[in-house]
Short mmCIF file of N, CA and C in Angstrom, two decimals:
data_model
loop_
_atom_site.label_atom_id
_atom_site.label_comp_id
_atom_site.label_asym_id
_atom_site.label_seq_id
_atom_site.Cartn_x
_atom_site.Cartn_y
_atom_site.Cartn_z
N UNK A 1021 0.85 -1.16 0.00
CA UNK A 1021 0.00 0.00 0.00
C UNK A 1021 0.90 1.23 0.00
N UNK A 1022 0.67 1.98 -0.55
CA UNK A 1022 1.27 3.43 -1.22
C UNK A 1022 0.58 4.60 -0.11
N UNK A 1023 1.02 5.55 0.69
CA UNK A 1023 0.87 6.53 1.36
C UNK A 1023 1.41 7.75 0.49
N UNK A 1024 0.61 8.66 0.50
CA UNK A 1024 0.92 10.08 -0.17
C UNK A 1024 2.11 10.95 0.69
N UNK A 1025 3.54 11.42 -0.15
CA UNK A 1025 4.25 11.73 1.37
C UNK A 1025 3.81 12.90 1.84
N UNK A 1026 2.61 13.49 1.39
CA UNK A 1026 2.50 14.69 2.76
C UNK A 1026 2.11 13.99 3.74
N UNK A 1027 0.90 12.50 3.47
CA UNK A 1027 0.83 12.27 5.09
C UNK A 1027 1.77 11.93 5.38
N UNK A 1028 2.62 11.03 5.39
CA UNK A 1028 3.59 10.65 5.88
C UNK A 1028 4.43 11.82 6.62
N UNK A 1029 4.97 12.98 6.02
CA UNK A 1029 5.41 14.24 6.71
C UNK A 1029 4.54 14.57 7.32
N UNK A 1030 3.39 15.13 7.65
CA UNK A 1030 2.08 15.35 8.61
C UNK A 1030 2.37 13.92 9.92
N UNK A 1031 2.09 12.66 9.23
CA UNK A 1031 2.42 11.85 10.81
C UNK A 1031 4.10 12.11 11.24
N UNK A 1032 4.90 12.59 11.01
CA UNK A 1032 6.20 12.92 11.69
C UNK A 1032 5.82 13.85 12.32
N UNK A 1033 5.69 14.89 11.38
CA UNK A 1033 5.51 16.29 12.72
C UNK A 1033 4.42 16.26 13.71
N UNK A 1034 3.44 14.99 13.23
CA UNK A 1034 2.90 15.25 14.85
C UNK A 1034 3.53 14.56 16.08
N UNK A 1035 3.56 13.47 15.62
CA UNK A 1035 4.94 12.49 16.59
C UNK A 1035 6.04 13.47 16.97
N UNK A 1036 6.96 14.03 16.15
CA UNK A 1036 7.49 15.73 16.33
C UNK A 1036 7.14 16.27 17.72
N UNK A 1037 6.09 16.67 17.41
CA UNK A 1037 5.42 18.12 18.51
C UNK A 1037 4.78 17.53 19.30
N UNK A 1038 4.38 15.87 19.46
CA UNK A 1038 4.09 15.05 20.92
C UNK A 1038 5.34 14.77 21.90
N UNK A 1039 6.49 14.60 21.13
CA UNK A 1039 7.99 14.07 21.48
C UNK A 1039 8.41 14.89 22.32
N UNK A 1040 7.90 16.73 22.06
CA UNK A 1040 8.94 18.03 22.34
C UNK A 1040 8.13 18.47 23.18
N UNK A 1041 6.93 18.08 23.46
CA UNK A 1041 6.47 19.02 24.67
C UNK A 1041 6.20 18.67 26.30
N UNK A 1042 6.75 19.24 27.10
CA UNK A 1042 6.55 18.63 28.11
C UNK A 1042 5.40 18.84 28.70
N UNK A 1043 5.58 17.49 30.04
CA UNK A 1043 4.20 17.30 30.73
C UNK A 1043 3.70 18.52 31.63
N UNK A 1044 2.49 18.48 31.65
CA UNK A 1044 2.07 20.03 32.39
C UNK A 1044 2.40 19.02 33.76
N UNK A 1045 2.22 20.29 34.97
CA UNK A 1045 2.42 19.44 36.23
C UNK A 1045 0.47 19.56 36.70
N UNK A 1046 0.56 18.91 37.62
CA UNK A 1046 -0.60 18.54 37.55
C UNK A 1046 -1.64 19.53 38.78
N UNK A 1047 -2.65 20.11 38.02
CA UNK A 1047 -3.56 21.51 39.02
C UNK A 1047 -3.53 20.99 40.42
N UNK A 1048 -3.34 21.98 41.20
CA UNK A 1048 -3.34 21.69 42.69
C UNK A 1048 -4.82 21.78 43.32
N UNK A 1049 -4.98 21.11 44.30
CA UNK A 1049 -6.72 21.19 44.34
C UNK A 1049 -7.31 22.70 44.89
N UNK A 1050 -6.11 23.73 45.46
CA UNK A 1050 -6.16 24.95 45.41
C UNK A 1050 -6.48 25.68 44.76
N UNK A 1051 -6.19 25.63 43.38
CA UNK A 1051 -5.46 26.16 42.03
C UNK A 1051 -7.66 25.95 41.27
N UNK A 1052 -8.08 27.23 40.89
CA UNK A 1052 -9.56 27.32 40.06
C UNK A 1052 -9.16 27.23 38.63
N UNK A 1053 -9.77 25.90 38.30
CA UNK A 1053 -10.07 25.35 37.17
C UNK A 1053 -10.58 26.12 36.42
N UNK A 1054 -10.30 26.34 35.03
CA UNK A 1054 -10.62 27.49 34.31
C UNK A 1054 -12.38 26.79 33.85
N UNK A 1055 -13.23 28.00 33.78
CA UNK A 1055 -15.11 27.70 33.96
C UNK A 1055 -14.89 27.19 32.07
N UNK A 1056 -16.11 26.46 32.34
CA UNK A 1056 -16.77 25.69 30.95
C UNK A 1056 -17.87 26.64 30.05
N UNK A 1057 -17.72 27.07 29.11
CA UNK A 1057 -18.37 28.17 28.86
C UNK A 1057 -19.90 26.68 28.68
N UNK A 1058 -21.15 27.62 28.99
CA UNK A 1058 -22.43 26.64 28.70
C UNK A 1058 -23.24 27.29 27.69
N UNK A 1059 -24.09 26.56 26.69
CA UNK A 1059 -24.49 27.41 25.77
C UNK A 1059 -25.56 28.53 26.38
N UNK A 1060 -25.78 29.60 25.26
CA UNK A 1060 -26.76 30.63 26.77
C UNK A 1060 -28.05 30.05 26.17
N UNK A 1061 -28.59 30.14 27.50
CA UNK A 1061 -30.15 29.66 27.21
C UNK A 1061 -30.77 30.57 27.85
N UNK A 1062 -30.56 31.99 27.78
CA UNK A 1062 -31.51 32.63 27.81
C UNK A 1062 -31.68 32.99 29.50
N UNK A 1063 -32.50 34.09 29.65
CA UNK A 1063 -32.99 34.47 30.93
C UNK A 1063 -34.02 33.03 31.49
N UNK A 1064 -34.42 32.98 32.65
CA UNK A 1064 -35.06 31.95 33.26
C UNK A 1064 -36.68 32.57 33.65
N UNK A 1065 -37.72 32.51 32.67
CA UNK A 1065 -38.61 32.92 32.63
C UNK A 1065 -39.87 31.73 33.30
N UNK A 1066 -40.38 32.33 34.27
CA UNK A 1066 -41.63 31.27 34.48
C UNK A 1066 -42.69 30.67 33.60
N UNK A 1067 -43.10 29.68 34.11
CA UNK A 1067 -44.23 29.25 33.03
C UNK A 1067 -45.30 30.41 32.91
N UNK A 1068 -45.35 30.87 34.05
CA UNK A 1068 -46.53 31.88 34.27
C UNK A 1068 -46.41 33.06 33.53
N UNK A 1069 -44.98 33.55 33.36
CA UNK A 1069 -44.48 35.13 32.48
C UNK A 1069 -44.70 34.27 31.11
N UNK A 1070 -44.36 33.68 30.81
CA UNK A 1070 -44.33 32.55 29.28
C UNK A 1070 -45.60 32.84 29.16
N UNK A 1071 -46.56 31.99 29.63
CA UNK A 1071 -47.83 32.31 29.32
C UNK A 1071 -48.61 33.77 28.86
N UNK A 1072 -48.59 34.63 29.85
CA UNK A 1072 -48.96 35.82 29.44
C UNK A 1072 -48.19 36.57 28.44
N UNK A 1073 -46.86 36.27 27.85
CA UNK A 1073 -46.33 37.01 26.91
C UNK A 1073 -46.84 35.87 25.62
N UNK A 1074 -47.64 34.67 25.84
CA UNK A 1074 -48.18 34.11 24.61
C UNK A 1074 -49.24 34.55 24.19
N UNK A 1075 -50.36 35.15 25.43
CA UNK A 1075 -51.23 35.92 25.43
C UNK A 1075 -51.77 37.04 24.40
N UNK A 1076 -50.69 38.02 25.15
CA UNK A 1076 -50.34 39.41 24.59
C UNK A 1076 -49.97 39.08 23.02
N UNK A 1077 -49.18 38.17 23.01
CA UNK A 1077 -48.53 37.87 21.70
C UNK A 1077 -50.04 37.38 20.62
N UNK A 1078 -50.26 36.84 20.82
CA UNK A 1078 -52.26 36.84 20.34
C UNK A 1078 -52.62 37.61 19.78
N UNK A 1079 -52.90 38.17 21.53
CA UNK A 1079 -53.49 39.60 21.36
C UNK A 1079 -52.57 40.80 19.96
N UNK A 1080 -51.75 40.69 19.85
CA UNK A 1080 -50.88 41.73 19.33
C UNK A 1080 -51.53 41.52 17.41
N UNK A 1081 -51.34 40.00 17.54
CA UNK A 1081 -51.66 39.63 16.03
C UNK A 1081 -53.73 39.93 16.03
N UNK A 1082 -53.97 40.01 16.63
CA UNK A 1082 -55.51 40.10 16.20
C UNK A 1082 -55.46 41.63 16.44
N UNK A 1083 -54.80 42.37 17.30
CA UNK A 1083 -55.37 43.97 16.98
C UNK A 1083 -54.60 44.04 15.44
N UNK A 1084 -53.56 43.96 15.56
CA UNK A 1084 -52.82 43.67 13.90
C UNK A 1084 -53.97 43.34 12.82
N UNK A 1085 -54.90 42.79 13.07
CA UNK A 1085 -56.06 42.02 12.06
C UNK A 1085 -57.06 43.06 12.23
N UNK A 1086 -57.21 43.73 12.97
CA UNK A 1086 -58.52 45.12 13.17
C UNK A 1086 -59.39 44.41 13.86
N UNK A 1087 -58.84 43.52 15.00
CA UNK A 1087 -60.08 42.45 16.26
C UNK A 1087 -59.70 43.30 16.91
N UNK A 1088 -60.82 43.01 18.40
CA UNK A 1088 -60.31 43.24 19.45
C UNK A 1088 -59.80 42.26 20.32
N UNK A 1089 -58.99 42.76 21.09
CA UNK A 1089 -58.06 41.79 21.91
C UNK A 1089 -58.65 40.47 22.71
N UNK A 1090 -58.65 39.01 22.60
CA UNK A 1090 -58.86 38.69 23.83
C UNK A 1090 -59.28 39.17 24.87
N UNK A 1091 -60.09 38.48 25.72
CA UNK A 1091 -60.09 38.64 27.54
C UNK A 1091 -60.07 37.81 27.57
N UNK A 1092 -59.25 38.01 28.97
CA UNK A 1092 -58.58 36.44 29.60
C UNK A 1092 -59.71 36.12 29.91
N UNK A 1093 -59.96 34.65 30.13
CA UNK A 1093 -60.70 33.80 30.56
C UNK A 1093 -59.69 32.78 31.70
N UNK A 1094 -60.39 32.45 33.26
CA UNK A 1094 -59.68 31.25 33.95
C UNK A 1094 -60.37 30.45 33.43
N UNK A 1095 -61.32 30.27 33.02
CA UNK A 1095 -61.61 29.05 32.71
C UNK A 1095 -61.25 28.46 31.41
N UNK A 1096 -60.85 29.38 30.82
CA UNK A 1096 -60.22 28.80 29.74
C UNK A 1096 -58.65 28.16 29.71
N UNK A 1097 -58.32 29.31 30.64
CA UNK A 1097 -56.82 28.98 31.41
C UNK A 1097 -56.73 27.72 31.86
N UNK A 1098 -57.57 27.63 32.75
CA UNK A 1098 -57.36 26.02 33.55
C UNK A 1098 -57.26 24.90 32.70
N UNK A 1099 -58.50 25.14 31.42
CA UNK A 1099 -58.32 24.01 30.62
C UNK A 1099 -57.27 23.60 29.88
N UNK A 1100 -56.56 25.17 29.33
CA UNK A 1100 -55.62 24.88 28.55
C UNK A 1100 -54.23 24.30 29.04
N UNK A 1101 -53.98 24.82 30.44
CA UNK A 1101 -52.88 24.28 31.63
C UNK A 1101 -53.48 22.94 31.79
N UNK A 1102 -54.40 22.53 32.20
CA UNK A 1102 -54.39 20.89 32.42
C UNK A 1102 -53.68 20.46 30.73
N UNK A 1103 -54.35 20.75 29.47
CA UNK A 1103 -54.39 19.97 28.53
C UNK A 1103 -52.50 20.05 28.24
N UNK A 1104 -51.85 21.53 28.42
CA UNK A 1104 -50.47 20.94 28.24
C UNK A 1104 -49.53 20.28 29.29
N UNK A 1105 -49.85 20.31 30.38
CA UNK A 1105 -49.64 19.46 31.54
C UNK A 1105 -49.23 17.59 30.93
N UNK A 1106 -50.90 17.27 30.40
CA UNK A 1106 -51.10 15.89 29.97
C UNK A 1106 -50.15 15.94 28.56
N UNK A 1107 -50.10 16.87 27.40
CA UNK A 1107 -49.37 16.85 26.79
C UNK A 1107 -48.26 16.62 27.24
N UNK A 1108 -47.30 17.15 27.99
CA UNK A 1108 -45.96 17.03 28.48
C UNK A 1108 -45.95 15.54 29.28
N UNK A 1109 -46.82 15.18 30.31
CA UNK A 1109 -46.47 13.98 30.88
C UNK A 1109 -46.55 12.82 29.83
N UNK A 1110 -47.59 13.03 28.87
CA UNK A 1110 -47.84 11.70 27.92
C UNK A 1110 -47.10 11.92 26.82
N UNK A 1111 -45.82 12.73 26.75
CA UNK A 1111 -45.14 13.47 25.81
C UNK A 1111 -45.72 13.27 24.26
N UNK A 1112 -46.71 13.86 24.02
CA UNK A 1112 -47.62 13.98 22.61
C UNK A 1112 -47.93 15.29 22.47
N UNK A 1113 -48.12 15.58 21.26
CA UNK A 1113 -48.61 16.91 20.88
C UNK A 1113 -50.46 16.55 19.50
N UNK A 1114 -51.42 17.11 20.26
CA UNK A 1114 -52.53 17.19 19.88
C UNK A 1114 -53.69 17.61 21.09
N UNK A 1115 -54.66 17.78 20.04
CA UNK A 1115 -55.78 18.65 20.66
C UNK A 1115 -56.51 17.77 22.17
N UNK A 1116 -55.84 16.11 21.51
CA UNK A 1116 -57.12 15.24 22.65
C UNK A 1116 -55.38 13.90 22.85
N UNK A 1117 -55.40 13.91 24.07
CA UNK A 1117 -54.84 12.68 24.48
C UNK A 1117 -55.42 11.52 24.55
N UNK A 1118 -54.50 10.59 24.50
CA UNK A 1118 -55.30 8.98 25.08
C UNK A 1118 -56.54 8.54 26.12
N UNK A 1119 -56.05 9.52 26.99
CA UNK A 1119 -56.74 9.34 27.94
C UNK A 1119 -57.89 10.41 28.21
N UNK A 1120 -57.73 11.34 27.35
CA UNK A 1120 -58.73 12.42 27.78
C UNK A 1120 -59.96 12.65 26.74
N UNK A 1121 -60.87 13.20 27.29
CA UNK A 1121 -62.21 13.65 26.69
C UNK A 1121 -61.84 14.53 25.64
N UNK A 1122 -62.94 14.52 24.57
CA UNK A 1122 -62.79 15.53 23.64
C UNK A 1122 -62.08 17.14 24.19
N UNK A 1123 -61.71 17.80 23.52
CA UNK A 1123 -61.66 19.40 23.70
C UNK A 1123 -62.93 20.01 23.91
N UNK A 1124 -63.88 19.52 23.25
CA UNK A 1124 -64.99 20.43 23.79
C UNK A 1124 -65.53 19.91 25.19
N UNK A 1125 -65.60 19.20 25.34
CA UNK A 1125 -65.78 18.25 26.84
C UNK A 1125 -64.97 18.78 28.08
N UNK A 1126 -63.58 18.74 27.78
CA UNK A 1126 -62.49 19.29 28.61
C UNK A 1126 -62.58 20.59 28.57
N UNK A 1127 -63.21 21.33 27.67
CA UNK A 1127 -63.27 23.41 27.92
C UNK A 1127 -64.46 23.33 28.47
N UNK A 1128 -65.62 22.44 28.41
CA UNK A 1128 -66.72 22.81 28.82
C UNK A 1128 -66.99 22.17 30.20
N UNK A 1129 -66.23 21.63 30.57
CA UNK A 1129 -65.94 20.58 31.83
C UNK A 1129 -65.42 21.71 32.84
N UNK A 1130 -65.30 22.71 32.27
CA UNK A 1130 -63.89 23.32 33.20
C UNK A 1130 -65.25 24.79 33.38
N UNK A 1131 -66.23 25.13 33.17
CA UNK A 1131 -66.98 25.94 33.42
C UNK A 1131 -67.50 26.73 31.98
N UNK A 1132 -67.33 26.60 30.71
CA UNK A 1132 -67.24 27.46 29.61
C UNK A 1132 -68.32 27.32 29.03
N UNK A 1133 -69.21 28.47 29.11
CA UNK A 1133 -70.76 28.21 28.16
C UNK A 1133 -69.98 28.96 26.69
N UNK A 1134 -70.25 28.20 26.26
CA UNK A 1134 -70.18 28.89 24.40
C UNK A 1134 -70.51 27.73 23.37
N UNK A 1135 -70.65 28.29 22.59
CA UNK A 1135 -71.40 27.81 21.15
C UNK A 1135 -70.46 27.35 19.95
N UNK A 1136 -69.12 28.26 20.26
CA UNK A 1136 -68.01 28.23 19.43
C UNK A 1136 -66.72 28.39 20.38
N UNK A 1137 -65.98 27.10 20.08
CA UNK A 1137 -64.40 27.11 20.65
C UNK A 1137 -63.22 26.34 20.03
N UNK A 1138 -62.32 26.77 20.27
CA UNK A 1138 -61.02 26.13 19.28
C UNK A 1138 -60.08 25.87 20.42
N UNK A 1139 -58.99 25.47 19.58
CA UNK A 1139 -57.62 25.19 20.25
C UNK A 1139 -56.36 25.11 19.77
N UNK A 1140 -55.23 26.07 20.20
CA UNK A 1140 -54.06 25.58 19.23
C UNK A 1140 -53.07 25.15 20.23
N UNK A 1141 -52.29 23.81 19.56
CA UNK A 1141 -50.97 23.56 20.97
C UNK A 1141 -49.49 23.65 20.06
N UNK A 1142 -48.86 23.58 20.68
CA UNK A 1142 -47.48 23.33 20.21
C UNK A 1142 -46.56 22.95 20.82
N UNK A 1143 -45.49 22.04 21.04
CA UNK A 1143 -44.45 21.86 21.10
C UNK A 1143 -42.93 22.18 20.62
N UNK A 1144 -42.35 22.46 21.65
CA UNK A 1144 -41.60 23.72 20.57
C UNK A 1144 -40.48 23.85 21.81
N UNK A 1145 -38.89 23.36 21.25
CA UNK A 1145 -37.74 24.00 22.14
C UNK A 1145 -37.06 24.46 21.86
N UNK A 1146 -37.09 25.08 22.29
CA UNK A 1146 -35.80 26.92 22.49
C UNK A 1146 -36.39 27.47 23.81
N UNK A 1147 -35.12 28.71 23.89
CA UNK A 1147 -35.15 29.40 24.87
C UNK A 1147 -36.01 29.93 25.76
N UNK A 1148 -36.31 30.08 26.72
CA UNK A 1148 -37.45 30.69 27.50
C UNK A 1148 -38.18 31.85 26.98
N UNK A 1149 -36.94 32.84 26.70
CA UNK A 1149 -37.45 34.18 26.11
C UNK A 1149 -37.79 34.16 25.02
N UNK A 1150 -37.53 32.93 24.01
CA UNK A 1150 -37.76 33.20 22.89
C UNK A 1150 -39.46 32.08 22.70
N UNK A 1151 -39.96 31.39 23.82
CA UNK A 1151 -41.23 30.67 23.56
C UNK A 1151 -42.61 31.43 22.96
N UNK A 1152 -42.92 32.22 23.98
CA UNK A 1152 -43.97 33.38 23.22
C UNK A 1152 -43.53 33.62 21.40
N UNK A 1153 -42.99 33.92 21.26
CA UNK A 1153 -42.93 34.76 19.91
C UNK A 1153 -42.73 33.53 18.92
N UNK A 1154 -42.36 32.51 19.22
CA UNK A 1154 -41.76 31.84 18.42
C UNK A 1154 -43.09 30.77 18.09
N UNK A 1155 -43.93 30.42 19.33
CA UNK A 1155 -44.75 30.42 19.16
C UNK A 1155 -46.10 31.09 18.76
N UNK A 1156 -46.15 31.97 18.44
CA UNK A 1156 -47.02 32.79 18.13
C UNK A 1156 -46.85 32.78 16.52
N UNK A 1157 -46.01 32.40 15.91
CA UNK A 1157 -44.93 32.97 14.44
C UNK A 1157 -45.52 31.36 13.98
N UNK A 1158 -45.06 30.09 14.77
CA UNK A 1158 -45.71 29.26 14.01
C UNK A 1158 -47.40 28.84 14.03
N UNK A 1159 -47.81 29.08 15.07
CA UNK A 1159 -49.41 29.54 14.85
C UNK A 1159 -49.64 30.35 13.80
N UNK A 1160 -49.32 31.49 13.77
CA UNK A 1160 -49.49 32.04 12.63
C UNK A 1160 -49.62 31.92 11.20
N UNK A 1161 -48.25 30.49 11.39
CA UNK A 1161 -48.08 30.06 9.88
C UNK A 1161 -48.80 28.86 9.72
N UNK A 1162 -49.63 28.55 10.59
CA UNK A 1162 -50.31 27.27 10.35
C UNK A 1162 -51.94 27.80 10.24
N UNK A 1163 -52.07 27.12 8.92
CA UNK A 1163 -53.98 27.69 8.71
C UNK A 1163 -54.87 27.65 9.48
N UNK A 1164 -55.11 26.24 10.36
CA UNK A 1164 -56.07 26.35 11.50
C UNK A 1164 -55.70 26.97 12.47
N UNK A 1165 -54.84 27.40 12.82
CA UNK A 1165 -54.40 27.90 14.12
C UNK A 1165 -54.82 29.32 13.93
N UNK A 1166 -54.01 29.72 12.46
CA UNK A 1166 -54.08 31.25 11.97
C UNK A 1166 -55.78 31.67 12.33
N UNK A 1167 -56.31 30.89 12.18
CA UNK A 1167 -57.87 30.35 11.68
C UNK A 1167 -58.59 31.28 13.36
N UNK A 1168 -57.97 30.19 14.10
CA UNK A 1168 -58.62 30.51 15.58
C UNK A 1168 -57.82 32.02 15.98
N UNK A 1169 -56.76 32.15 15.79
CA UNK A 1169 -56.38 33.88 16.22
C UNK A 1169 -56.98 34.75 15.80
N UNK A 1170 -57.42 34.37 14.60
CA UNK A 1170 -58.17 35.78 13.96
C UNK A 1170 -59.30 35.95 13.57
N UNK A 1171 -60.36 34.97 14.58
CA UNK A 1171 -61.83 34.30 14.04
C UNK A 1171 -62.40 35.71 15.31
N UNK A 1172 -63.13 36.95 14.50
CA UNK A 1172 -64.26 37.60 15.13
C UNK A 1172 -65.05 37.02 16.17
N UNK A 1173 -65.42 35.32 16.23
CA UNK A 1173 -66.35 34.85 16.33
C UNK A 1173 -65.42 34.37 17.63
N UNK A 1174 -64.40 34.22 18.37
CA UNK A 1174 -63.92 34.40 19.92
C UNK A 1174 -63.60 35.66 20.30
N UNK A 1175 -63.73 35.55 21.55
CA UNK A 1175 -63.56 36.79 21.98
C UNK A 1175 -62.65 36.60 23.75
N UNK A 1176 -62.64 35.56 24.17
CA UNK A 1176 -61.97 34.99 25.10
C UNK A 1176 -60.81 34.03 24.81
N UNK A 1177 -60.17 34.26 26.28
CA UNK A 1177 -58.81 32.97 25.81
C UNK A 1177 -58.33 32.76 27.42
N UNK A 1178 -57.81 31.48 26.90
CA UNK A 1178 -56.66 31.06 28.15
C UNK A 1178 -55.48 30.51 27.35
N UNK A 1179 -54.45 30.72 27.93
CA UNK A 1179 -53.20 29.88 27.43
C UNK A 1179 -52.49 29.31 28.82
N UNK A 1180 -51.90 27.70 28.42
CA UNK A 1180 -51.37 26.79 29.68
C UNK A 1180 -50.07 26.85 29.00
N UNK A 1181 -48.86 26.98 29.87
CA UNK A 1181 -47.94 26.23 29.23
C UNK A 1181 -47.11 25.45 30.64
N UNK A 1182 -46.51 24.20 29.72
CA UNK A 1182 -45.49 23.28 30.55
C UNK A 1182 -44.31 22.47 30.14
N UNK A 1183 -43.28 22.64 30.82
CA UNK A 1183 -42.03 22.47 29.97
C UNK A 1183 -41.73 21.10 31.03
N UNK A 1184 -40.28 20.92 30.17
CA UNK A 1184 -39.62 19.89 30.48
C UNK A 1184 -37.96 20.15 31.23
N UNK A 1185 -37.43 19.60 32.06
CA UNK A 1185 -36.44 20.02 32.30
C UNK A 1185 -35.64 20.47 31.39
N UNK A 1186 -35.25 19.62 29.98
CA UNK A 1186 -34.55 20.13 29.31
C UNK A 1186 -34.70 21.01 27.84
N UNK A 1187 -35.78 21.95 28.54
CA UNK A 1187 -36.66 22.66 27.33
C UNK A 1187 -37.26 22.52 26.35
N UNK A 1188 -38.13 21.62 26.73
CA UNK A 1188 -39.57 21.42 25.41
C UNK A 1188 -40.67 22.15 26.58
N UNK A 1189 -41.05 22.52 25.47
CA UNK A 1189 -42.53 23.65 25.76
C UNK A 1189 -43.80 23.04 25.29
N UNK A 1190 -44.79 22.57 26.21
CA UNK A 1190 -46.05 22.62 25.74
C UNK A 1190 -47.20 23.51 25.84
N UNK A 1191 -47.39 24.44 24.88
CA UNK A 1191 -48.22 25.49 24.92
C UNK A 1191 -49.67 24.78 24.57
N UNK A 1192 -50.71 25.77 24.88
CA UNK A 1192 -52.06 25.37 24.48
C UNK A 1192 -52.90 26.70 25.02
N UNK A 1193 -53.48 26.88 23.29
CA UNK A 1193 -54.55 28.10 23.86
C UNK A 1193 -55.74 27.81 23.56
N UNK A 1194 -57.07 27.85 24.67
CA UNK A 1194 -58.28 27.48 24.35
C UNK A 1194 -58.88 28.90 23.68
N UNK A 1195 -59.97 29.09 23.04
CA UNK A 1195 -60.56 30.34 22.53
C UNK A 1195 -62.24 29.69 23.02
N UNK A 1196 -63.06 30.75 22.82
CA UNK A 1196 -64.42 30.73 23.19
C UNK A 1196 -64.83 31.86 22.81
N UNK A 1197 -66.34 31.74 22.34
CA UNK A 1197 -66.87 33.05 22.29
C UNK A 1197 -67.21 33.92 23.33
#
């Protein structure tokens, strides 16, 4: 077998410059270990600030549309926090889990008289600061979702969200008239 001689010169000089350098002596347990840079992940935002900047973030795209804003609803809240709760423990993303009742069952279970209601969820990891918007951007770009942000015909909302230790986000916003 035939070797090209640059490798061959390349494996000398590294054998070379392993041969010539000496051993470090070894850190004293005194002596601070130089820090590990960690990637940044962002400020440490609650589920609860998350939520209301998904809110607002809504809200922002429907006055954008010539609606008026959301009002919060708890009862819409509660539903939508249980439903990404079960999302995150049963790690799935959709409107109805295995184990759970329809969406209209589960918003109307939770106190909600209306005639008309939707739902959008997502799963979605990145940064804390960056969940609201980023979510809001792919709602946006998705037709049914787009559908429920900018339907005249709600006028209430709740949004749940629940993460994972190592940053997956389960958002979920109920709407109602």
């Amino acid at each position: 077998m035939k070797f090209p001689s640059a490798l061959i010169v390349l494996t000398a000089l590294t054998f070379a410059a392993c041969a010539t350098k000496k051993p470090q002596p070894p850190v004293a347990a005194t002596e601070e270990l130089p820090s590990v840079e960690v990637a940044d992940q962002g400020p440490r935002l609650s589920d609860d600030e998350i939520t209301r900047q998904v809110f607002e973030g809504v809200n922002k795209q429907r006055t954008a549309n010539g609606l008026q804003p959301l009002l919060a609803s708890p009862e819409l809240a509660s539903s939508a926090q249980e439903h990404s709760e079960k999302m995150l423990v049963g790690n799935f993303l959709s409107t109805r889990g295995a184990d759970e009742p329809s969406a209209i069952t589960r918003i109307t279970s939770h106190g909600v008289k209306t005639l008309k209601l939707g739902e959008n969820v997502v799963r979605i990891k990145t940064r804390p600061d960056h969940v609201a918007d980023d979510t809001v951007a792919i709602w946006m770009g998705a037709s049914a979702d787009h559908k429920n942000i900018v339907s005249p015909s709600f006028t209430k909302g709740g949004v749940g969200v629940s993460h994972t230790a190592d940053g997956n986000y389960y958002v979920s916003e109920d709407f109602a008239e």
